[in-house]
GROMACS .gro file of C-alpha atoms in nm:
model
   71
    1UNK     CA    1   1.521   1.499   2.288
    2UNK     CA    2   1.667   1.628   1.964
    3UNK     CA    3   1.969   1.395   1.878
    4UNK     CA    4   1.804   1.035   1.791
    5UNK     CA    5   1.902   0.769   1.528
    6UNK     CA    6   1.676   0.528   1.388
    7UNK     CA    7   1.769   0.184   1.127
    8UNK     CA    8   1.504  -0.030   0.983
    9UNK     CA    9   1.484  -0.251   0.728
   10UNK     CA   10   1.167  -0.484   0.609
   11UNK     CA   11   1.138  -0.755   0.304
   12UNK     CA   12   0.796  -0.942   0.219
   13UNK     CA   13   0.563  -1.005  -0.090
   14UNK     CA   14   0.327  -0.723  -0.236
   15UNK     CA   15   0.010  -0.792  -0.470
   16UNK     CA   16  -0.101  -0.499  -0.738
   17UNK     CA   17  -0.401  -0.455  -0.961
   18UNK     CA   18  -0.176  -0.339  -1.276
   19UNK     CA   19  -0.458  -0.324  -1.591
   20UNK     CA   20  -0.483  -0.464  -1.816
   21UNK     CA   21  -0.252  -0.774  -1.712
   22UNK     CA   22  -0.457  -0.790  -1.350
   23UNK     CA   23  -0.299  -0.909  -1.010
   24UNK     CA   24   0.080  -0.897  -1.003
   25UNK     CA   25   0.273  -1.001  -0.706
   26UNK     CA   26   0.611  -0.898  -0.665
   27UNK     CA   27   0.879  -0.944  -0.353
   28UNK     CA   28   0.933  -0.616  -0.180
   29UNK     CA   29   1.255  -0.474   0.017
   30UNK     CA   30   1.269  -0.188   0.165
   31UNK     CA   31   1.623   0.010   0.439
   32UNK     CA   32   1.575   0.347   0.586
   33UNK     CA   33   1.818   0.586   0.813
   34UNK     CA   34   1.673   0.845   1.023
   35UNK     CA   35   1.849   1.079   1.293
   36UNK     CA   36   1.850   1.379   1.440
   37UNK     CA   37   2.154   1.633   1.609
   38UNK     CA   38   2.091   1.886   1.829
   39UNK     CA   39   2.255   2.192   1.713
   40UNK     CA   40   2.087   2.454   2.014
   41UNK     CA   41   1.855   2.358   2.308
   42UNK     CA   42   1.582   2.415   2.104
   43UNK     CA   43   1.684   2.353   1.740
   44UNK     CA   44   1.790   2.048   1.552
   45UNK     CA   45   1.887   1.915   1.224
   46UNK     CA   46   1.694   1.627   1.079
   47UNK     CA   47   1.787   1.347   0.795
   48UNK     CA   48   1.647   1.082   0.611
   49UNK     CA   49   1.784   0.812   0.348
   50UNK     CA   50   1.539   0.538   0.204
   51UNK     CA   51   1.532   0.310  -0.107
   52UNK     CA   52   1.231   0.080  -0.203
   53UNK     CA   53   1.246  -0.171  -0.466
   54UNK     CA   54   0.948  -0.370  -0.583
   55UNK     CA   55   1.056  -0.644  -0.776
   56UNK     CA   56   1.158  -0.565  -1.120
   57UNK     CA   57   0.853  -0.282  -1.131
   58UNK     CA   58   1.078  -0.021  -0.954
   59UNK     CA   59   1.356   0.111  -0.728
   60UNK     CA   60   1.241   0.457  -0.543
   61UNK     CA   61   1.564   0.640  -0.361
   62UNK     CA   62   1.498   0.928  -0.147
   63UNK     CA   63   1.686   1.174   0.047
   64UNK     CA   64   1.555   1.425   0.343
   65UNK     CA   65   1.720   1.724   0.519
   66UNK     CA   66   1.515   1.956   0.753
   67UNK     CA   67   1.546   2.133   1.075
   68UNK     CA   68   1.316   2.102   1.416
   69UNK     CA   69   1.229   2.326   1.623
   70UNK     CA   70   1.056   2.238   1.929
   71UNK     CA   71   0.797   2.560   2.104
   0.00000   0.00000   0.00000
């Protein structure tokens, strides 16, 4: 199946080793879309839209576009 939608969304606490300062814990929250449309029987179009953010550390935006092809 080629035509398929997926939400998620997640929140919760993260710990890194950031030198020199040593463990920092920060809140994490991440929210993703996903799908797919079929276009032919055998070839689809794919997307993707996330965003991370870590606390005040950083905010990471993406963006995906791709075909499928199953064989």
């Amino acid at each position: 199946e080629l035509t398929y939608a997926t939400l998620s969304a997640a929140r919760g606490r993260e710990v890194e080793n950031v030198l020199p300062a040593g463990l920092l814990a920060s809140d994490v929250r991440s929210a993703s879309l996903a799908g797919g449309v079929e276009i032919a029987p055998r070839f689809g179009l794919i997307f993707e839209w996330a965003r991370v953010k870590q606390g005040e550390l950083y905010t990471r935006r993406e963006a995906r576009l791709g075909t499928r092809f199953l064989f």
